[in-house]
Coordinates of C-alpha atoms and ligand atoms in Angstrom, one line a residue:
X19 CA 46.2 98.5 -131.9
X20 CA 43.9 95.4 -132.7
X21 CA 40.5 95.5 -133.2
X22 CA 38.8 94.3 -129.8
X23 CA 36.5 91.7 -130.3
X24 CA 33.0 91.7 -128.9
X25 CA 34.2 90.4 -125.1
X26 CA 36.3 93.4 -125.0
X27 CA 34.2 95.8 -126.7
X28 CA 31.5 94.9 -123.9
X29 CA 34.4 95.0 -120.9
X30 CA 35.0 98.4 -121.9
X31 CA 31.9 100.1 -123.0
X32 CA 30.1 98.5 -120.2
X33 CA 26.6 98.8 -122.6
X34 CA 25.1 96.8 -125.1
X35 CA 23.5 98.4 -128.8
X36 CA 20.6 96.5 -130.1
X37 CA 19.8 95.4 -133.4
X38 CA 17.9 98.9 -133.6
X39 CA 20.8 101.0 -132.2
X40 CA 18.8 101.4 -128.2
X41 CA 21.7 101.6 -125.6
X42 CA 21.2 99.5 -122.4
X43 CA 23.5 98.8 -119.9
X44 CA 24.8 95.5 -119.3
X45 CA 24.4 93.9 -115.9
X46 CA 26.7 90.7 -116.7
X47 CA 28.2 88.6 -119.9
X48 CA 29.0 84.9 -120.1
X49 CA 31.8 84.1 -122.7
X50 CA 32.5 80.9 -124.2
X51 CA 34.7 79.3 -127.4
X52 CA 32.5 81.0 -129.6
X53 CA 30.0 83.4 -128.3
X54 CA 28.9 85.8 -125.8
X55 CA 25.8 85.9 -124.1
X56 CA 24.9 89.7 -122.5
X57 CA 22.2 90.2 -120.0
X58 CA 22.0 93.9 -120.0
X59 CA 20.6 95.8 -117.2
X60 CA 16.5 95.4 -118.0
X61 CA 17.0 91.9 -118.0
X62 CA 17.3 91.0 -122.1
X63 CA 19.4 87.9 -122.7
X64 CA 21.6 88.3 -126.0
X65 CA 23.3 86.0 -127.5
X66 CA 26.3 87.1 -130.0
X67 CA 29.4 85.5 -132.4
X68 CA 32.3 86.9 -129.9
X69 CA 34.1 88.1 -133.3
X70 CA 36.0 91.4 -134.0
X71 CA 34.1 91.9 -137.2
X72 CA 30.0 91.2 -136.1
X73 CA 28.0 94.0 -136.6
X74 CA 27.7 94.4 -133.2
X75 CA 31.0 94.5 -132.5
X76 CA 30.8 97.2 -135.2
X77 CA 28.2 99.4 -133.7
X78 CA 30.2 99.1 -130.1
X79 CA 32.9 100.6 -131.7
X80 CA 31.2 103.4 -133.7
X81 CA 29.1 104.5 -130.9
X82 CA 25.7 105.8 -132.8
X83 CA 23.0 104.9 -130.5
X84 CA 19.5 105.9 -131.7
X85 CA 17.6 106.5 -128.3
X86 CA 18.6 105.1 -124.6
X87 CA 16.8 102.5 -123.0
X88 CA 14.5 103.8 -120.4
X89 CA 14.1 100.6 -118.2
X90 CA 18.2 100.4 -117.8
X91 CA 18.5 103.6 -116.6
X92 CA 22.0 104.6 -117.5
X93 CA 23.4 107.1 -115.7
X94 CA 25.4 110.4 -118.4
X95 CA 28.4 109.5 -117.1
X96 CA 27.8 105.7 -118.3
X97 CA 26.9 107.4 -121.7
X98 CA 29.4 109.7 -121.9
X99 CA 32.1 107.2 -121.3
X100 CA 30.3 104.9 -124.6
X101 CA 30.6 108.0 -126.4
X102 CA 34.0 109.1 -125.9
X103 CA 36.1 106.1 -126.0
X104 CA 38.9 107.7 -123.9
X105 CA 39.2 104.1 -122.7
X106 CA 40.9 103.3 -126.1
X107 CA 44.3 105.4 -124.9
X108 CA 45.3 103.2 -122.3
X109 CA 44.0 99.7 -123.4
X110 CA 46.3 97.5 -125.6
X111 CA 44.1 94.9 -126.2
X112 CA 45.7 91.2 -125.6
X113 CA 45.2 88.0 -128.0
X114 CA 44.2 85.1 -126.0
X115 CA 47.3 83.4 -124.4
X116 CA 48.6 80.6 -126.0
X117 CA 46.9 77.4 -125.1
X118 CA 48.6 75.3 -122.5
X119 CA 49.4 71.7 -123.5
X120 CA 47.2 69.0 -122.8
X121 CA 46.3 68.6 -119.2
X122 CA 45.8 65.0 -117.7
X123 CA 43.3 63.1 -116.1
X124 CA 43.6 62.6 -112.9
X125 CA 42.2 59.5 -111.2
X126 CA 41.9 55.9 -110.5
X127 CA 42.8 54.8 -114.2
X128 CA 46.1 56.4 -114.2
X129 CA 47.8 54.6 -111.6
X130 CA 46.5 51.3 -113.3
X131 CA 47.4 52.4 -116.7
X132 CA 51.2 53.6 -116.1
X133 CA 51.6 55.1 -119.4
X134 CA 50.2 57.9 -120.4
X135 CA 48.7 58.5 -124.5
X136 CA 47.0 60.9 -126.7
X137 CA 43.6 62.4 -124.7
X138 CA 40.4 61.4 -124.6
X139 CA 37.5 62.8 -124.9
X140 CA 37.7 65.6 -122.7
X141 CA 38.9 69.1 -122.7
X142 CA 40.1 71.8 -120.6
X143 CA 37.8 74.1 -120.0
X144 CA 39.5 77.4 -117.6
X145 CA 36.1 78.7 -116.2
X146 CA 36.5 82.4 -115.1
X147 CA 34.9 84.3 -113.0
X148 CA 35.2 87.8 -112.5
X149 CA 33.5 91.0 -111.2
X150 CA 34.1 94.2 -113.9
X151 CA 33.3 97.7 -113.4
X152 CA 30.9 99.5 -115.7
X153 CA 33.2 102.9 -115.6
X154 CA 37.1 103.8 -115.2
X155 CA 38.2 100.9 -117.8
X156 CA 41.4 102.2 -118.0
X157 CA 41.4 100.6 -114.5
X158 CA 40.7 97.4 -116.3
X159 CA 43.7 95.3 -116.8
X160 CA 43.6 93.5 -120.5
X161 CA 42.3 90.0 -119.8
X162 CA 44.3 87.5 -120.8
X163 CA 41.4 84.3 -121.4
X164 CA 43.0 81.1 -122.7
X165 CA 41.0 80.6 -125.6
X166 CA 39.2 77.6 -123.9
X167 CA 37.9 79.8 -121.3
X168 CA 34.7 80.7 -120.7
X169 CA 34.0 83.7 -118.5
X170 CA 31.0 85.0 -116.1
X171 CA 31.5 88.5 -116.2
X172 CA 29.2 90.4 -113.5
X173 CA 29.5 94.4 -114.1
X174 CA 28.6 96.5 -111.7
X175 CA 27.2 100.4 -112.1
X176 CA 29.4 101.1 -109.4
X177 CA 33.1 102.8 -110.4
X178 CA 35.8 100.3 -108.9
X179 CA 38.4 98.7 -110.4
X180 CA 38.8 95.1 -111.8
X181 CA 38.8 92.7 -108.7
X182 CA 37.6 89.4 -107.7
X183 CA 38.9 87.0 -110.5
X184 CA 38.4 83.7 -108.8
X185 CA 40.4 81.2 -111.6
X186 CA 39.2 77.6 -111.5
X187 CA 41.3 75.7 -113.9
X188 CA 38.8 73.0 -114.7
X189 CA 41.6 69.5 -115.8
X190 CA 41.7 67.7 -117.9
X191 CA 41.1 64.0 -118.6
X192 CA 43.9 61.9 -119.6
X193 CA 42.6 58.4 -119.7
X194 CA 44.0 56.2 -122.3
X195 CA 46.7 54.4 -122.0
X196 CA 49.4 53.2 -124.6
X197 CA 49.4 49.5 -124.7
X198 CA 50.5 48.5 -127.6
X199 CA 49.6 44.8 -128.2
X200 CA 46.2 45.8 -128.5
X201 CA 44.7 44.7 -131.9
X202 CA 41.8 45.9 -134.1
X203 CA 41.8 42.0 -135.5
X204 CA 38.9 40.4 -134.4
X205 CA 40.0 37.4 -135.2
X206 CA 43.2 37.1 -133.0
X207 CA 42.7 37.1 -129.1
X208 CA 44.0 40.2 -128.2
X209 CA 47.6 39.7 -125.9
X210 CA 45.7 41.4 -123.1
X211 CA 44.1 38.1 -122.2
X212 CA 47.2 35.8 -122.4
X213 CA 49.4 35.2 -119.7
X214 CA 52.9 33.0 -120.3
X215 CA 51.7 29.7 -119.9
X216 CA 53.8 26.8 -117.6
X217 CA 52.3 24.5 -119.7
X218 CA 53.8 23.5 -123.0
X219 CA 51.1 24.8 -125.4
X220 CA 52.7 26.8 -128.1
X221 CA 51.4 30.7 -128.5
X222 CA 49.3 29.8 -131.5
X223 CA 47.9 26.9 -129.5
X224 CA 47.7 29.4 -126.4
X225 CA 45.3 31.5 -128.3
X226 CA 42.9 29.1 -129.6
X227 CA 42.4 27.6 -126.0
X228 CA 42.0 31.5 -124.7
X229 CA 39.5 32.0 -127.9
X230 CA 37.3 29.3 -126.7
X231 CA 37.4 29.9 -122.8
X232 CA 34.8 31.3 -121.1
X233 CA 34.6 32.9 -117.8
X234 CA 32.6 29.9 -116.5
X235 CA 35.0 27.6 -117.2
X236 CA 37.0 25.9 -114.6
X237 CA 40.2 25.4 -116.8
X238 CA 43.2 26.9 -115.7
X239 CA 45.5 26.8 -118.6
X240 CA 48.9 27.2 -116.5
X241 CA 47.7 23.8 -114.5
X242 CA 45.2 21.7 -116.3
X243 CA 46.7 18.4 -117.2
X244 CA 44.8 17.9 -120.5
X245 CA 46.9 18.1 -123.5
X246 CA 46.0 21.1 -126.1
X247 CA 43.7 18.5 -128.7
X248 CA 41.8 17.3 -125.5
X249 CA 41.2 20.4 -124.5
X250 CA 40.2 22.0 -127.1
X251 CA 37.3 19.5 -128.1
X252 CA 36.1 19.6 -124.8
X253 CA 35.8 23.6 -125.4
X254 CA 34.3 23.7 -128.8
X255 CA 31.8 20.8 -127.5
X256 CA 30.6 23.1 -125.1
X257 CA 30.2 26.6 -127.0
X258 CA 28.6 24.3 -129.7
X259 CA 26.2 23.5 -127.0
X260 CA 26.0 26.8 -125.5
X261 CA 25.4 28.0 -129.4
X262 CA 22.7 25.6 -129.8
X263 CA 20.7 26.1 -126.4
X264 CA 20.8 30.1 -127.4
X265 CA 19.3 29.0 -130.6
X266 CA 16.6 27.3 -129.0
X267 CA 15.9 29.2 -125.9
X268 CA 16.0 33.3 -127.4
X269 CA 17.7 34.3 -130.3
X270 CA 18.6 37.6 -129.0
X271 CA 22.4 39.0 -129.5
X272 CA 23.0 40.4 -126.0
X273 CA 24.2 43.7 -127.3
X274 CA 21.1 44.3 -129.3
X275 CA 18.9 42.9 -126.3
X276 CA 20.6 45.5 -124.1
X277 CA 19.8 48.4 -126.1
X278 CA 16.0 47.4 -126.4
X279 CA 16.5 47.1 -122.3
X280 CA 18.0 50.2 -121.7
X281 CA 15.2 51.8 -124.4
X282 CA 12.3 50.2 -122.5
X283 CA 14.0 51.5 -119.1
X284 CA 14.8 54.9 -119.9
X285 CA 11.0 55.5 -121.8
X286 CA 9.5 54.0 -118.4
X287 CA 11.6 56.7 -116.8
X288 CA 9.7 59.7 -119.3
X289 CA 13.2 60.1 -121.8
X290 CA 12.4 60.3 -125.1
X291 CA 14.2 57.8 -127.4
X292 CA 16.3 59.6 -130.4
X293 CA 18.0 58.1 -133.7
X294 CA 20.3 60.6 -135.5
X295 CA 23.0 59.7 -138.3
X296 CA 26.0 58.2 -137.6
X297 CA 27.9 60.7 -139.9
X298 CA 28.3 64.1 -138.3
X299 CA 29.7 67.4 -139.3
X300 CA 33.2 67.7 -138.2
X301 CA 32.2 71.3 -137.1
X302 CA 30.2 69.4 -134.8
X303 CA 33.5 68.1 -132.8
X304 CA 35.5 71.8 -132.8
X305 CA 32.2 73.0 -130.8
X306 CA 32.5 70.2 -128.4
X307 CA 35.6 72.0 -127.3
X308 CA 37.7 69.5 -129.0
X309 CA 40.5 71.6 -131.4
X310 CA 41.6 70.2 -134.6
X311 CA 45.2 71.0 -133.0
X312 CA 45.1 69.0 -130.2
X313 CA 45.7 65.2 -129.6
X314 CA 42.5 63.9 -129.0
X315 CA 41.1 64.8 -131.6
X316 CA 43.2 62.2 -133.5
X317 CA 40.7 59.8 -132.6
X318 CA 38.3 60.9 -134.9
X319 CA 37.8 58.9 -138.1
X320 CA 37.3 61.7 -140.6
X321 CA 35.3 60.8 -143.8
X322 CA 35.6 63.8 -146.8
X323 CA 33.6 66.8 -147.1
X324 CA 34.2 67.7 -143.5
X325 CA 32.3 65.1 -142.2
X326 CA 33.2 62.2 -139.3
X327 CA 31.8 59.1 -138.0
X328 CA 30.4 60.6 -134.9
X329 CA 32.6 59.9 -131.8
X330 CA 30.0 60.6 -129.0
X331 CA 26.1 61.6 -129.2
X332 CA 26.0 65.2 -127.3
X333 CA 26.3 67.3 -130.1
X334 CA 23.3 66.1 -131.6
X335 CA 21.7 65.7 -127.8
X336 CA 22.7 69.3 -127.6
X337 CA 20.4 70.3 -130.3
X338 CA 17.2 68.2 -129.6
X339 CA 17.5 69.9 -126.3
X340 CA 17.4 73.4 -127.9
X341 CA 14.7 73.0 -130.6
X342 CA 12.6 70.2 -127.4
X343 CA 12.3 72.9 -125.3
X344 CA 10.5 75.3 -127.5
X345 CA 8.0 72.8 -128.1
X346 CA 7.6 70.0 -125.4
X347 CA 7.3 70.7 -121.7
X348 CA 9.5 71.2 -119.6
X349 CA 12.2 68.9 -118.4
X350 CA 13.3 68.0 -122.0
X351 CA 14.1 63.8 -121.0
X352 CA 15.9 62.4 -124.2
X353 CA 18.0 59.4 -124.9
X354 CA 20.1 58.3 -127.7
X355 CA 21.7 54.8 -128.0
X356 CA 24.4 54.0 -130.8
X357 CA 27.4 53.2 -132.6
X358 CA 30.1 56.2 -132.2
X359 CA 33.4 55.9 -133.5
X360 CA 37.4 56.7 -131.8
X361 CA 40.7 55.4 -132.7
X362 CA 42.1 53.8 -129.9
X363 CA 45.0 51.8 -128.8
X364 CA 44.1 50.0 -125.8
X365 CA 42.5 46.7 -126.4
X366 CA 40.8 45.2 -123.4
X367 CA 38.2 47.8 -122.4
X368 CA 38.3 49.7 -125.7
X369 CA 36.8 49.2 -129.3
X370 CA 37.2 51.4 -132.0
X371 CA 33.9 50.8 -132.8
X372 CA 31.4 50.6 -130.0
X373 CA 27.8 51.2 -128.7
X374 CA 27.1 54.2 -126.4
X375 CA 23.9 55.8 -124.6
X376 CA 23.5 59.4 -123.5
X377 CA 20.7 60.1 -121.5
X378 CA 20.5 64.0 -120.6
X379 CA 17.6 65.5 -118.6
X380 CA 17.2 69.7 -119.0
X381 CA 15.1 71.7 -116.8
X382 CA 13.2 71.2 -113.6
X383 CA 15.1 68.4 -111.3
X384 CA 18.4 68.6 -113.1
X385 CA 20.8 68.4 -109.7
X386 CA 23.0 66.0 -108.8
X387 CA 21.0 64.1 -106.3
X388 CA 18.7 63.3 -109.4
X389 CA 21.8 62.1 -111.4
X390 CA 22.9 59.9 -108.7
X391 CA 19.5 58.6 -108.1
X392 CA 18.6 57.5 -112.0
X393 CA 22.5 56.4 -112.1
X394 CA 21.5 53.9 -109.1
X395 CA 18.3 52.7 -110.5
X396 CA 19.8 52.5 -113.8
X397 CA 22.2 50.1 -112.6
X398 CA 20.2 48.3 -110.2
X399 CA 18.1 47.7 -113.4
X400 CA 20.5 46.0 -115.3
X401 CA 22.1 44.1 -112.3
X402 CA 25.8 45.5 -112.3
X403 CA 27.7 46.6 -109.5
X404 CA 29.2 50.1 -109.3
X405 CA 30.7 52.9 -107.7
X406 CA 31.1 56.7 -107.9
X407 CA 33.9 59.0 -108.4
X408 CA 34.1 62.5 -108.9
X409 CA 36.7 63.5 -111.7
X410 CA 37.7 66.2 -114.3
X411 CA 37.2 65.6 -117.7
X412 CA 38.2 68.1 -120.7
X413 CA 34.9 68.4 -121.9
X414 CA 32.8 69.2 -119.4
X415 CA 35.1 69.8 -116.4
X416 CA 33.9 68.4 -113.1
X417 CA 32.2 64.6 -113.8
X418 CA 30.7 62.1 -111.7
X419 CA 32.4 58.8 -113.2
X420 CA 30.6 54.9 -112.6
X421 CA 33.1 52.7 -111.9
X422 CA 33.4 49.2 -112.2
X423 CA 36.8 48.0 -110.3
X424 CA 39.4 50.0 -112.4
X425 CA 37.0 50.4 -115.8
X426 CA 35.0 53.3 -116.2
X427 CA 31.5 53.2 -117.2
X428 CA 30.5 56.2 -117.5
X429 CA 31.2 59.3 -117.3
X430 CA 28.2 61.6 -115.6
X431 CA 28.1 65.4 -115.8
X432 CA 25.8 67.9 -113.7
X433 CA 25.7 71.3 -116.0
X434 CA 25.3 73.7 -117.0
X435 CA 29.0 73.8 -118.6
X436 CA 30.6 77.2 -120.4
X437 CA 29.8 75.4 -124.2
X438 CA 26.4 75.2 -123.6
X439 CA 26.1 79.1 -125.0
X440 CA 28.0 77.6 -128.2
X441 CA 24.3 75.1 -128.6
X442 CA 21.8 77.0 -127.5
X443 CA 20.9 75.9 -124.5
X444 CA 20.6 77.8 -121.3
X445 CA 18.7 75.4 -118.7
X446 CA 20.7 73.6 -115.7
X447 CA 20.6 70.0 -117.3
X448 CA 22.2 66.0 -116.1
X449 CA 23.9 63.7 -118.3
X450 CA 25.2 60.4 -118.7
X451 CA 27.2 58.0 -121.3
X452 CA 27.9 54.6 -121.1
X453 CA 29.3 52.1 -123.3
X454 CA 27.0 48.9 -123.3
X455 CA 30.0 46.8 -124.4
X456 CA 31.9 48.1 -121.1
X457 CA 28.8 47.3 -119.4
X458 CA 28.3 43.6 -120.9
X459 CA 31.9 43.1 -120.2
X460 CA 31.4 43.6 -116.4
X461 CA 27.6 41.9 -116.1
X462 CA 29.5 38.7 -117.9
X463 CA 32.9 39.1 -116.3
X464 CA 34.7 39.5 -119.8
X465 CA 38.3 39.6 -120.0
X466 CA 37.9 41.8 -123.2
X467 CA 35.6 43.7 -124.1
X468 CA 35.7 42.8 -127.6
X469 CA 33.5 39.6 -126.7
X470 CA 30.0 41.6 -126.5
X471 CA 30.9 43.8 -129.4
X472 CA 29.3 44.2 -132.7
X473 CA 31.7 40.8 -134.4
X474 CA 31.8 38.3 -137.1
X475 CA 34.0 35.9 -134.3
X476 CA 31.9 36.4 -131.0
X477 CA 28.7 35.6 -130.5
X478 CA 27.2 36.6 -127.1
X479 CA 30.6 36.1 -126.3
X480 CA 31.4 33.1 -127.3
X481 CA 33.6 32.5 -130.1
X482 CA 31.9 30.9 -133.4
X483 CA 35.4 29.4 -135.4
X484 CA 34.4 26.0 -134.0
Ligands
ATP176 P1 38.2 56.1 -121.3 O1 38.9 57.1 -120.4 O2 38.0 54.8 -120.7 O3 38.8 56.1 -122.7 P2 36.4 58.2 -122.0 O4 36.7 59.2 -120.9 O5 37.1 58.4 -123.3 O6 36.7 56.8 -121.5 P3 33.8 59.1 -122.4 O7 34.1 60.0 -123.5 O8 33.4 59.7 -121.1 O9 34.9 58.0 -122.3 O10 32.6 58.2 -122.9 C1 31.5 57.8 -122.1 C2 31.5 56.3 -122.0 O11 31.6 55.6 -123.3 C3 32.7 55.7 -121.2 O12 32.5 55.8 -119.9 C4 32.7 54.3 -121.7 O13 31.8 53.5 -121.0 C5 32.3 54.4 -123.1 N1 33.5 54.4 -124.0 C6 34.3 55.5 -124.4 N2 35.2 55.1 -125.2 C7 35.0 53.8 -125.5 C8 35.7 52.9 -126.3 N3 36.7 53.2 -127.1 N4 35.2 51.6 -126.3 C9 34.2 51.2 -125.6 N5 33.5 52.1 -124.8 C10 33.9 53.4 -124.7
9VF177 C1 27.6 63.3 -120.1 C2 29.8 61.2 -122.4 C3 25.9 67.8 -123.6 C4 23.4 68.2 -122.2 C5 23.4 66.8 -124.8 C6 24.5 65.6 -122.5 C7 26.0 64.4 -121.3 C8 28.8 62.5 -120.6 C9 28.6 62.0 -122.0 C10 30.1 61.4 -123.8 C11 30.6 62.8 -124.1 N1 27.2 64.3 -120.9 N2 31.2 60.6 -124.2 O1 25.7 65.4 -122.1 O2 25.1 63.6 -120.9 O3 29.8 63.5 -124.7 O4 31.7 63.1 -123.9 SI1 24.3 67.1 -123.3
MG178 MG1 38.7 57.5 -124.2

C-alpha cells in the first residue's frame, strides 16, 4: 500500500497531532494544490505541506500523542480508532486521477474567435465539497481528487458514512484564438486591419495608407478617388501636425499618462500603489495553478535559473496581502500597474508585451456589490463604455469579465479561491486586471491594439515613419 499523504492521513484519523504531540480533533480541513489547512475541534487553524513525507504526516501515522487536548474533547472511541489504525485494512489509498485535458472557456469570445488555441491564463480548478465522518473510515470510500482540486472537508463527531459530495467542476477559460497573420513586427501593420482593397493600390501600398490612417479619418480606402502618392501626403501632413500640436500642447505618451491616471484614481480610492520586479520565480507561476505540463503555460517567456518575465501581477499581490495584513489595518487596498509578459498569437487585441493593473481589496467589504461598484466608477473615471459578464476562468473559477463589444477588459474575481491556502491568505478578498493597451484601444477606437503600446513606430497612436 502507499503511504497516504497528509489529506488522507487526516480523512482517516479524523485528529490532528501538534507540533508537541497534543491530540485534537478536527472539525474540518480545506485542501488545495499544495497544502492543507485543518481547523481542529477547539478552533486552531493549521496550515500544512499536504505531502506523504511531513513530519506531520509522520506523527499521523505513528500515532504517539503526548497528552489529549482538553478543549476538543475527544471522545475514547475517537482515540482508540487514532491508536489502532484498523482503518489501514480496508483502505487502498488512490493517487490522484489523472488530470483531464484542458477545459475551454466558455463565452462571448468563442463564437467570435472560431478557432480554438493553446489556454490562457486560467485553470481548472474542481472545487469539492464534502461532509466526512470522524469514525468507521472503513466506510470512507478512497477519494479520488484531481490534483487541481481543492477540497472543504467538514468532519463530523457523529459515526455516518461518507455522504454529501456536492462536485462543482469549476471551467476553464479558453480564450485565445489562432489567427495566424498576427505579427510581433511592429513595423508592419498587422493583416488584421487590412481588408482586400477595390481600389488598385498594391499590398505594400495598402499598408502604408493603413499605417498612417487614423480612426478620425474620413478616408475609405475601397472608395476614395485619390491615387496612393496623394493620399499618402495628405496622411503624413496631418500626423506631422497631429505630432507637432502634441508637442506643443502636453508631451505626455498616453500609455504612460494612463498609468499616472489610474495611480491617482486608485490612491483617491485608499489602494496602496506597489512596484515589484518584472522577473519572477517560475515557482511563482506552478502556484498560480498553472502546470508546467499544460498548454498555457507555453506562454511564459522563461529566462535561466528558473526565473520568467512575469506574466500577470497576483502572485506577487498575493504576497503583499499576506505580510499587509499583519501590519496595516484592515482591508489590505493594493494596486500594481506594469509590464507582464505572454506569448501570444492573435494580433489585434493582444501584445506579447503589454501593460496590466491588478487592483485587489482583502478584508472588510470584499463582496461582489463592491467589485461591481469600483468596476463602474473605475470606468466612469476613465470615460469607456462597458459591460459585465459572468464567466469561468482556470485560475480562479467563477469571474466577472468587462467587456467592451467582443474584447475583454478585464477579468474580475470575487474570492476567496481554493489557491489562496497555497499564499497565505485567508480573508474573503476582490480583484481586478486590466490591460491599459485594451483599454486605450477602446477609449481611441483602435483597430489594433498595437497602436497605444509601448513602440518605436506609434506614437499615441499615430505612426512616426513619416
Ligand atoms: P484573453 O482571453 O483576451 O487572452 P486573458 O483571459 O488571457 O485574456 P487575463 O489573464 O484575465 O486575460 O488578464 C487580465 C487582463 O489583461 C485582460 O482582461 C486583458 O485586458 C489584459 N490582457 C491579457 N492578456 C493580454 C495581452 N496579451 N495583451 C494585452 N492585454 C492583455
Ligand atoms: C483578478 C487577472 C490573487 C487576491 C492578489 C488578486 C485578482 C484577475 C487578475 C490576472 C490574473 N484577480 N491576469 O487577484 O485581482 O491574475 O490572472 Si489576488
Ligand atoms: Mg489570454
Amino acid at each position: 500500500m502507499d503511504r497516504p499523504n497528509l489529506e488522507r492521513l487526516v480523512k482517516l484519523n479524523g485528529v490532528w497531532l501538534s507540533r508537541k504531540d497534543v491530540l485534537h480533533g478536527v472539525s474540518k480541513y480545506d485542501v488545495s494544490r499544495m497544502n492543507i489547512r485543518i481547523t481542529t475541534d477547539c478552533g486552531e487553524v493549521i496550515t500544512a505541506r499536504n505531502s506523504r513525507n511531513s513530519a506531520s504526516a509522520r506523527s499521523l501515522r505513528n500515532s504517539k500523542y503526548k497528552k489529549v487536548c482538553k478543549k476538543c474533547r475527544l471522545s475514547e472511541e475517537r482515540i482508540q480508532r487514532f491508536v489502532s489504525k484498523n482503518f489501514h485494512e480496508n483502505i487502498t489509498f488512490v493517487e490522484p486521477a489523472a488530470k483531464t485535458s484542458a477545459p475551454k472557456k466558455v463565452g462571448k469570445k468563442d463564437t467570435a474567435r472560431p478557432v480554438p488555441v493553446p489556454p490562457a491564463f486560467t485553470q481548472s480548478a474542481a472545487v469539492q465539497s464534502a461532509t466526512v465522518p470522524s469514525a468507521v473510515p472503513s466506510a470512507v470510500p478512497s477519494a479520488t481528487v484531481p490534483s487541481t482540486a481543492a477540497q472543504s472537508v467538514t468532519v463530523p463527531s457523529a459515526v455516518q458514512p461518507a455522504v454529501q459530495i456536492s462536485n462543482q467542476t469549476a471551467k476553464s477559460a479558453l480564450n485565445q484564438n489562432a489567427a495566424v497573420n498576427a505579427s510581433g513586427n511592429q513595423n508592419m501593420e498587422s493583416n488584421s486591419e487590412s481588408k482586400p482593397s477595390k481600389k488598385s493600390f498594391s499590398p505594400s501600398q495598402l499598408s502604408r495608407l493603413e499605417s498612417l490612417l487614423v480612426s478620425d479619418d474620413e478616408f475609405d480606402l475601397e472608395k476614395t478617388d485619390m491615387d496612393f502618392a496623394k493620399l499618402e501626403s495628405v496622411l503624413v501632413a496631418r500626423r506631422k501636425q497631429e505630432l507637432c500640436d502634441m508637442y506643443e500642447n502636453s508631451r505626455e505618451h498616453m500609455l504612460a499618462k494612463l498609468e499616472r491616471d489610474i495611480s491617482a484614481f486608485l490612491i483617491s480610492k485608499g489602494f496602496t500603489e506597489i512596484k515589484s520586479s518584472i522577473l519572477i520565480p517560475e515557482e511563482y507561476i506552478i502556484r498560480m495553478g498553472i502546470d508546467r505540463d499544460e498548454e498555457l503555460s507555453k506562454q511564459i517567456f522563461r529566462t535561466d535559473d528558473n526565473m520568467c518575465l512575469r506574466p500577470m501581477l497576483a502572485p506577487v499581490l498575493y504576497n503583499y496581502l499576506a505580510r499587509f495584513d499583519k501590519i496595516l489595518p484592515d482591508p489590505v487596498k493594493i494596486f500594481e500597474i506594469g509590464p507582464c509578459y505572454r506569448k501570444e498569437s492573435d494580433g489585434s487585441s493582444h501584445l506579447e508585451e503589454f501593460t496590466m493593473v491588478n487592483f485587489c481589496q482583502m478584508g472588510e467589504g470584499s463582496t461582489r456589490e463592491n467589485l461591481v461598484k469600483l468596476l463602474d466608477e473605475f470606468l466612469t473615471y476613465l470615460g469607456i463604455d462597458y459591460r459585465i459578464e459572468g464567466d469561468e476562468c482556470m485560475v480562479y473559477g467563477a469571474t466577472v469579465d468587462v467587456m467592451h463589444g467582443d474584447m475583454e477588459l478585464s477579468s474580475a474575481v470575487v474570492g476567496p479561491v481554493p489557491m489562496d491556502i497555497d499564499w497565505g491568505v485567508s480573508k474573503p478578498w476582490i480583484g481586478a486586471g486590466f490591460g491599459l493597451e485594451r483599454l486605450l484601444k477602446a477609449r481611441h477606437k483602435f483597430k489594433n491594439i498595437k497602436r497605444g503600446s509601448r513602440s518605436e513606430f506609434y506614437y499615441n497612436g499615430i505612426y512616426t515613419k513619416l
